[in-house]
Coordinates of C-alpha atoms in Angstrom, one line a residue:
M1 CA 49.5 -68.2 2.6
C2 CA 52.0 -67.9 5.5
D3 CA 51.0 -66.8 9.0
A4 CA 52.6 -63.4 8.5
G5 CA 50.6 -62.9 5.3
R6 CA 47.4 -63.8 7.1
R7 CA 48.2 -61.4 9.9
V8 CA 48.7 -58.5 7.4
S9 CA 45.5 -59.4 5.6
L10 CA 43.5 -59.6 8.9
R11 CA 45.0 -56.2 10.0
R12 CA 44.0 -54.6 6.7
I13 CA 40.5 -56.0 7.0
A14 CA 40.2 -54.8 10.6
S15 CA 41.4 -51.4 9.5
L16 CA 38.9 -51.2 6.7
V17 CA 36.1 -52.2 9.0
A18 CA 37.1 -49.6 11.5
V19 CA 37.3 -46.9 8.9
A20 CA 33.9 -47.9 7.5
L21 CA 32.3 -47.8 10.9
A22 CA 33.9 -44.5 11.7
G23 CA 32.6 -43.2 8.3
R24 CA 29.1 -44.5 9.1
A25 CA 29.1 -42.8 12.5
A26 CA 30.5 -39.6 10.9
A27 CA 27.8 -39.7 8.2
Q28 CA 25.2 -39.9 11.0
D29 CA 26.9 -37.0 12.8
R30 CA 27.0 -35.0 9.5
S31 CA 23.3 -35.4 9.0
A32 CA 22.6 -34.2 12.5
A33 CA 24.8 -31.1 12.4
Q34 CA 27.1 -29.7 9.7
P35 CA 29.9 -27.3 10.6
D36 CA 29.3 -23.7 9.6
G37 CA 31.8 -22.0 7.3
R38 CA 35.5 -22.5 6.7
Q39 CA 36.5 -22.5 10.4
G40 CA 34.0 -25.3 11.0
F41 CA 35.4 -27.4 8.2
V42 CA 38.9 -26.9 9.4
A43 CA 37.8 -27.9 12.9
R44 CA 36.4 -31.1 11.5
A45 CA 39.7 -31.8 9.6
F46 CA 41.5 -31.4 12.9
E47 CA 39.0 -33.8 14.6
M48 CA 39.9 -36.3 11.9
R49 CA 43.6 -35.6 12.7
R50 CA 42.8 -36.5 16.4
I51 CA 41.2 -39.8 15.3
S52 CA 44.2 -40.6 13.2
I53 CA 46.6 -40.0 16.1
E54 CA 44.4 -42.1 18.4
R55 CA 44.6 -45.0 15.9
G56 CA 48.4 -44.8 15.9
D57 CA 48.9 -43.1 12.5
Q58 CA 50.3 -39.9 11.3
S59 CA 48.8 -36.6 12.4
Y60 CA 46.8 -35.6 9.4
G61 CA 43.1 -35.2 8.7
A62 CA 41.1 -33.8 5.8
V63 CA 37.5 -33.2 4.6
V64 CA 35.9 -32.5 1.2
V65 CA 33.1 -30.0 1.1
K66 CA 30.5 -29.3 -1.5
A67 CA 27.8 -26.6 -1.4
G68 CA 28.6 -26.0 2.3
R69 CA 28.3 -29.6 3.4
I70 CA 31.0 -32.2 4.2
V71 CA 30.8 -35.0 1.6
G72 CA 34.1 -36.8 2.4
E73 CA 36.4 -37.3 5.3
G74 CA 39.8 -38.8 5.7
I75 CA 42.4 -39.8 8.2
S76 CA 45.9 -40.8 7.6
A77 CA 46.2 -44.6 7.3
V78 CA 49.7 -44.8 5.9
V79 CA 51.1 -46.5 9.0
T80 CA 48.1 -48.6 10.1
D81 CA 47.4 -49.9 6.5
N82 CA 51.0 -50.0 5.4
D83 CA 49.9 -48.0 2.4
P84 CA 52.1 -45.0 1.3
T85 CA 49.1 -43.5 -0.6
A86 CA 46.7 -43.5 2.3
H87 CA 47.2 -39.8 3.1
A88 CA 44.2 -38.1 4.8
E89 CA 43.6 -36.0 1.7
M90 CA 43.5 -39.1 -0.6
Q91 CA 41.2 -40.8 1.8
A92 CA 38.8 -37.8 1.9
I93 CA 38.8 -37.6 -1.9
R94 CA 38.1 -41.3 -2.2
D95 CA 35.3 -41.0 0.4
A96 CA 33.7 -38.1 -1.4
A97 CA 33.8 -39.8 -4.8
R98 CA 32.2 -42.9 -3.3
R99 CA 29.5 -41.0 -1.4
L100 CA 28.7 -38.7 -4.4
G101 CA 28.9 -41.6 -6.9
T102 CA 31.3 -39.8 -9.2
R103 CA 35.0 -39.2 -9.8
D104 CA 34.3 -35.6 -10.8
L105 CA 34.4 -33.5 -7.6
G106 CA 34.1 -30.2 -9.4
G107 CA 32.7 -27.5 -7.1
C108 CA 34.2 -29.2 -4.1
E109 CA 36.8 -27.8 -1.7
L110 CA 39.4 -29.7 0.2
Y111 CA 40.3 -28.8 3.8
G112 CA 43.4 -30.3 5.4
T113 CA 45.3 -30.0 8.6
A114 CA 48.5 -29.4 6.6
R115 CA 49.4 -28.3 3.0
A116 CA 48.7 -31.1 0.6
C117 CA 51.8 -33.0 -0.7
P118 CA 52.4 -33.2 -4.5
M119 CA 50.6 -36.6 -4.7
C120 CA 47.5 -35.3 -2.9
E121 CA 47.4 -32.1 -4.8
A122 CA 47.6 -34.1 -8.1
A123 CA 44.7 -36.3 -6.9
A124 CA 42.7 -33.1 -6.1
Y125 CA 43.6 -31.8 -9.6
W126 CA 42.4 -34.9 -11.3
A127 CA 39.3 -35.1 -9.2
R128 CA 38.6 -31.4 -10.3
I129 CA 38.6 -30.1 -6.7
S130 CA 38.0 -26.3 -7.1
R131 CA 40.0 -25.0 -4.1
M132 CA 42.2 -26.2 -1.2
Y133 CA 42.6 -24.8 2.3
F134 CA 44.9 -26.0 5.0
G135 CA 45.9 -25.2 8.6
E136 CA 44.0 -23.8 11.5
A137 CA 43.7 -20.3 10.0
P138 CA 42.6 -21.6 7.2
T139 CA 45.1 -20.7 4.5
D140 CA 43.9 -20.6 0.9
A141 CA 46.1 -22.8 -1.2
G142 CA 44.2 -22.0 -4.3
A143 CA 43.1 -24.4 -7.0
P144 CA 45.1 -27.6 -7.2
K145 CA 47.9 -27.8 -9.8
L146 CA 50.0 -30.5 -11.3
R147 CA 53.7 -29.8 -10.5

């Protein structure tokens, strides 16, 4: 493996470790205090957005909620991981599936800082997310659909 390849691999590993540590800290935070209601979930998505910007990535954040509790969080890692699929919504869906131990996220809601792109909406559809919300208001985007 060439030096450039090693650097890319090491950068990816460092990014994964940072996300894992942030997830562990967030999980501890969630167990202490959960946001209350839609406005609280949107606020947490915007907090994830702030973290994404601080890490030098795109300005997006998302959370997945089930039964009034955050079960997944995501920040954009498109730039930092050189992964075009690492949108905040995708990261939050992956995190929720991992934490819940299932790919079926039926009954969950997805809150994002912006409207989900077609890729993220399709992922939410396949994960069986019940409803999506976006923006500070939050705006109800309805059930995810395949376009």
